[in-house]
Short mmCIF file of C-alpha atoms in Angstrom, two decimals:
data_model
loop_
_atom_site.label_atom_id
_atom_site.label_comp_id
_atom_site.label_asym_id
_atom_site.label_seq_id
_atom_site.Cartn_x
_atom_site.Cartn_y
_atom_site.Cartn_z
CA MET A 138 0.15 0.29 -0.03
CA ARG A 139 1.54 3.44 -0.84
CA PRO A 140 0.48 6.64 1.01
CA ILE A 141 -2.07 8.61 -1.18
CA ILE A 142 -1.82 11.58 1.43
CA THR A 143 1.31 12.34 3.90
CA VAL A 144 1.22 14.78 6.67
CA ARG A 145 4.78 15.48 8.22
CA ASP A 146 5.43 17.60 11.66
CA LEU A 147 2.24 19.75 11.10
CA THR A 148 1.43 22.75 13.23
CA ALA A 149 -1.48 24.56 13.21
CA GLY A 150 -3.46 27.09 14.99
CA PHE A 151 -5.06 31.26 15.05
CA GLY A 152 -3.25 33.77 16.54
CA ASP A 153 -1.63 32.46 20.01
CA ASN A 154 -4.35 29.55 20.16
CA LEU A 155 -2.14 26.23 19.02
CA ILE A 156 -4.47 23.51 18.17
CA LEU A 157 -2.49 21.14 16.63
CA GLN A 158 1.40 20.34 17.04
CA ASP A 159 4.03 18.54 14.91
CA VAL A 160 1.52 16.26 13.83
CA GLY A 161 2.54 13.42 11.20
CA PHE A 162 0.48 10.30 9.61
CA ASP A 163 -0.05 8.70 6.36
CA VAL A 164 -3.18 8.06 4.63
CA PHE A 165 -3.00 4.63 2.26
CA GLU A 166 -4.63 4.45 -1.13
CA GLY A 167 -8.18 2.72 -1.29
CA GLU A 168 -8.57 2.42 2.96
CA VAL A 169 -11.37 4.41 5.00
CA LEU A 170 -9.43 6.62 7.59
CA ALA A 171 -11.41 7.77 10.64
CA ILE A 172 -9.78 11.29 12.40
CA LEU A 173 -11.49 10.86 15.60
CA GLY A 174 -11.37 12.19 19.27
CA THR A 175 -13.03 14.24 21.66
CA SER A 176 -14.92 17.92 20.90
CA GLY A 177 -11.79 20.82 20.59
CA CYS A 178 -9.39 17.83 19.63
CA GLY A 179 -8.96 19.52 16.07
CA LYS A 180 -10.45 16.76 13.97
CA THR A 181 -12.09 19.61 11.94
CA THR A 182 -8.88 22.01 11.98
CA LEU A 183 -7.24 19.03 10.71
CA LEU A 184 -9.49 18.49 7.69
CA LYS A 185 -9.36 22.11 6.32
CA GLN A 186 -5.59 22.08 6.57
CA MET A 187 -5.82 18.81 4.68
CA ILE A 188 -8.04 19.94 1.91
CA GLY A 189 -6.12 23.55 1.87
CA LEU A 190 -8.76 25.97 3.49
CA TYR A 191 -6.40 26.79 5.90
CA ALA A 192 -2.60 27.07 5.78
CA PRO A 193 -0.52 25.30 8.41
CA LEU A 194 1.86 27.67 10.87
CA SER A 195 4.64 24.80 9.86
CA GLY A 196 4.63 21.18 8.12
CA ARG A 197 4.00 19.52 4.99
CA ILE A 198 1.09 18.12 3.49
CA VAL A 199 1.59 15.95 0.24
CA ILE A 200 -1.67 14.99 -1.77
CA ASP A 201 -1.15 12.20 -4.13
CA GLY A 202 2.47 13.35 -5.11
CA LEU A 203 1.76 16.86 -5.22
CA GLU A 204 2.80 19.29 -2.45
CA LEU A 205 -0.24 21.43 -0.78
CA THR A 206 1.64 23.62 1.47
CA GLY A 207 3.12 26.59 -0.13
CA CYS A 208 1.60 25.55 -3.54
CA ASP A 209 0.75 27.69 -6.36
CA GLU A 210 -2.63 28.34 -7.46
CA ALA A 211 -1.99 26.23 -10.58
CA THR A 212 -0.96 23.32 -8.34
CA TYR A 213 -3.87 23.65 -6.04
CA HIS A 214 -6.35 23.30 -9.07
CA ARG A 215 -4.59 20.36 -9.62
CA ILE A 216 -5.19 19.08 -6.51
CA LEU A 217 -8.98 19.88 -5.96
CA ARG A 218 -9.22 17.90 -9.08
CA LYS A 219 -8.28 14.60 -7.33
CA ILE A 220 -10.81 15.39 -4.34
CA GLY A 221 -13.87 15.98 -3.52
CA VAL A 222 -15.42 16.89 0.12
CA MET A 223 -18.91 16.25 1.76
CA TYR A 224 -19.21 18.80 4.61
CA GLN A 225 -21.17 19.03 7.71
CA GLY A 226 -24.97 18.96 6.62
CA GLY A 227 -24.29 18.28 2.98
CA ALA A 228 -23.67 22.41 2.14
CA LEU A 229 -26.19 22.32 -0.79
CA PHE A 230 -26.93 25.18 -2.65
CA GLY A 231 -30.73 25.71 -1.46
CA SER A 232 -31.70 27.62 -4.80
CA MET A 233 -30.60 24.88 -6.97
CA THR A 234 -31.94 21.35 -7.33
CA LEU A 235 -29.81 18.36 -6.80
CA ALA A 236 -29.06 17.41 -10.05
CA GLU A 237 -27.82 21.48 -10.65
CA ASN A 238 -25.98 20.96 -7.36
CA VAL A 239 -24.12 18.03 -8.69
CA MET A 240 -23.48 19.79 -11.75
CA LEU A 241 -22.15 22.57 -10.78
CA PRO A 242 -18.46 21.17 -10.41
CA ILE A 243 -19.06 19.48 -13.57
CA LEU A 244 -19.58 22.86 -15.50
CA GLU A 245 -16.55 24.74 -13.42
CA TYR A 246 -14.13 21.85 -14.31
CA THR A 247 -14.55 20.17 -17.36
CA GLY A 248 -15.20 21.10 -20.95
CA LEU A 249 -18.45 19.12 -20.78
CA ASP A 250 -21.73 20.55 -22.16
CA GLU A 251 -24.77 21.20 -20.08
CA SER A 252 -26.49 17.94 -21.30
CA SER A 253 -23.30 15.80 -20.78
CA ALA A 254 -22.89 17.48 -17.35
CA ARG A 255 -26.87 16.45 -16.29
CA GLU A 256 -26.14 13.18 -17.61
CA LEU A 257 -23.08 12.61 -15.36
CA ALA A 258 -24.60 14.13 -12.63
CA LEU A 259 -27.82 11.58 -12.56
CA ILE A 260 -25.72 8.65 -12.73
CA LYS A 261 -23.50 10.00 -9.49
CA LEU A 262 -27.14 10.71 -7.68
CA GLY A 263 -27.93 7.23 -9.14
CA MET A 264 -24.64 5.86 -7.09
CA VAL A 265 -26.10 6.89 -3.90
CA ASN A 266 -29.62 6.08 -4.38
CA LEU A 267 -31.26 9.40 -5.45
CA THR A 268 -32.71 8.14 -8.65
CA GLY A 269 -35.63 10.30 -9.44
CA ALA A 270 -34.80 12.94 -7.05
CA GLU A 271 -32.94 14.95 -9.25
CA HIS A 272 -35.86 17.53 -9.71
CA LEU A 273 -36.16 18.27 -6.06
CA LEU A 274 -34.62 21.26 -3.98
CA PRO A 275 -32.65 20.63 -0.94
CA SER A 276 -35.45 22.02 1.21
CA GLU A 277 -37.78 19.42 0.07
CA ILE A 278 -35.96 16.33 1.27
CA SER A 279 -34.55 15.03 4.67
CA GLY A 280 -31.62 15.20 6.25
CA GLY A 281 -30.12 11.81 5.09
CA MET A 282 -31.02 12.22 1.33
CA ARG A 283 -29.05 15.92 2.01
CA LYS A 284 -25.98 13.99 3.16
CA ARG A 285 -26.27 11.40 0.08
CA ALA A 286 -26.98 14.60 -2.70
CA GLY A 287 -23.33 16.07 -0.85
CA ILE A 288 -21.76 12.46 -1.39
CA ALA A 289 -22.75 12.57 -5.24
CA ARG A 290 -21.12 16.26 -5.67
CA ALA A 291 -18.10 14.81 -4.18
CA MET A 292 -17.79 12.90 -6.38
CA ALA A 293 -18.92 14.64 -9.48
CA LEU A 294 -15.16 14.65 -10.73
CA ASN A 295 -14.32 11.03 -10.14
CA PRO A 296 -11.85 12.19 -7.07
CA LYS A 297 -9.13 9.34 -6.20
CA ILE A 298 -10.00 11.08 -2.35
CA ILE A 299 -13.14 12.00 -0.34
CA PHE A 300 -12.98 14.23 2.50
CA PHE A 301 -16.19 13.42 5.16
CA ASP A 302 -16.93 16.17 8.06
CA GLU A 303 -18.99 14.89 10.54
CA LEU A 304 -20.55 11.94 8.07
CA SER A 305 -23.34 10.81 10.52
CA ALA A 306 -24.15 13.50 12.63
CA GLY A 307 -27.68 14.63 13.12
CA LEU A 308 -29.31 11.30 11.71
CA ASP A 309 -31.32 8.50 13.62
CA PRO A 310 -29.81 5.42 14.32
CA ILE A 311 -31.38 3.61 10.63
CA THR A 312 -31.04 6.22 8.68
CA SER A 313 -27.26 6.73 9.74
CA ALA A 314 -26.67 3.26 9.50
CA GLU A 315 -27.55 3.15 5.89
CA LEU A 316 -25.59 5.92 5.04
CA ASP A 317 -22.31 3.72 6.44
CA ALA A 318 -23.47 0.83 4.37
CA LEU A 319 -23.60 3.09 1.08
CA ILE A 320 -20.02 4.27 1.99
CA VAL A 321 -18.64 0.85 2.64
CA LYS A 322 -20.18 -0.04 -1.02
CA LEU A 323 -18.67 3.09 -2.59
CA ASN A 324 -15.35 2.53 -1.34
CA ALA A 325 -15.53 -1.40 -2.16
CA ASN A 326 -16.85 -0.62 -5.86
CA LEU A 327 -14.73 2.44 -6.79
CA GLY A 328 -11.57 1.71 -4.58
CA THR A 329 -11.72 5.62 -3.42
CA THR A 330 -9.74 6.69 -0.45
CA MET A 331 -11.98 7.98 2.49
CA ILE A 332 -10.98 10.24 5.21
CA VAL A 333 -14.09 10.55 7.64
CA VAL A 334 -13.91 13.24 10.46
CA SER A 335 -16.38 11.75 13.29
CA HIS A 336 -17.15 11.12 16.97
CA GLU A 337 -19.60 8.97 15.97
CA LEU A 338 -18.42 5.22 17.10
CA PRO A 339 -21.25 3.18 15.67
CA SER A 340 -20.04 4.69 12.21
CA ILE A 341 -16.40 4.14 12.90
CA PHE A 342 -16.51 0.87 13.74
CA SER A 343 -18.88 -0.12 10.88
CA ILE A 344 -16.74 1.80 8.10
CA ALA A 345 -13.06 2.18 9.33
CA HIS A 346 -10.23 0.40 8.49
CA ARG A 347 -8.01 2.68 10.57
CA ALA A 348 -8.20 5.95 13.03
CA VAL A 349 -6.34 8.36 13.92
CA MET A 350 -7.24 9.40 17.11
CA LEU A 351 -6.34 13.13 18.32
CA ASP A 352 -6.03 14.63 21.81
CA ARG A 353 -6.23 18.34 22.81
CA SER A 354 -4.09 17.81 26.08
CA VAL A 355 -1.19 16.80 23.41
CA ARG A 356 -2.28 18.96 20.73
CA GLY A 357 -1.84 15.76 18.39
CA ILE A 358 -2.22 12.15 18.03
CA VAL A 359 -2.80 9.59 20.83
CA ALA A 360 -3.25 6.51 19.11
CA GLN A 361 -3.44 5.20 15.41
CA GLY A 362 -5.11 2.00 13.97
CA ASP A 363 -7.70 -0.65 13.44
CA PRO A 364 -10.61 0.91 15.78
CA ARG A 365 -11.58 -2.32 16.76
CA GLU A 366 -7.84 -3.15 18.03
CA LEU A 367 -7.85 0.51 19.33
CA ARG A 368 -10.78 -0.23 21.33
CA ASP A 369 -10.08 -3.86 22.67
CA ARG A 370 -6.07 -3.56 23.21
CA SER A 371 -5.22 -0.09 23.64
CA THR A 372 -2.94 0.35 26.81
CA ASN A 373 -3.38 4.03 26.77
CA PRO A 374 -6.46 4.30 29.18
CA MET A 375 -7.70 7.52 27.72
CA VAL A 376 -8.21 5.61 24.37
CA ARG A 377 -9.92 3.00 25.96
CA ARG A 378 -12.28 5.27 27.66
CA PHE A 379 -13.31 6.62 24.65
CA PHE A 380 -13.67 3.37 22.40
CA ASN A 381 -15.36 1.94 25.15
CA ARG A 382 -17.36 5.23 26.55
CA GLU A 383 -16.30 5.36 29.80
CA ILE A 384 -16.30 8.15 32.05
CA ASP A 385 -13.17 8.36 34.29
CA ASN A 386 -14.20 6.86 37.19
CA GLY A 387 -14.98 3.59 34.82
CA GLN A 388 -18.51 3.92 34.66
CA ARG A 389 -20.16 3.55 31.77
CA SER A 390 -22.21 6.64 30.00
#
């Protein structure tokens, strides 16, 4: 397995507020990696660094052989063609139909005409079980459907890597389980590398091949590995408590 993303000595923060310090890990081609930890540990900050929304204070991020940190605009656009992002809540444009939302990056980054772009958008919506819903607005569908439409848009340009921000947040258990099954199916069928920022343990155990756990007390990584192995065999008490949902005195929450 080769690393498709490499993070080395990453330090990130805002002003005097240091959030991450000297963070380093690899993401391997085709795997589903969960980035997790308690609230305020820097999960979303790390995701935003990895997609280029924020520049790190120091360190390096390499995406499929291209240096993200300090890159020029042309290189950044090449990187954007390699990645897709599903933001929390879907982040769909409310005035556009689902088909138009998915068509947007296709029209922006390819030379396809509108008819071809729409045909491709319908294929992507079909892949997330939204066939027949392409004419609907985001306000006319459920939260789970908005998440799936966000995934379709993230897949619009056939990216090698997809980032998911809080994939299951706000969903009921059944809808969340259905979404987990969809992610597993897409990963198996397409081989797309997936990075999932989450604190939802059922989803992590269902979809993740490997996990990176952050902790704000150390401003970085406290554990890496198969989440089931971390739950059952970690020697770090804090890691064991997190994965087994235990409070500090050993009582179950």
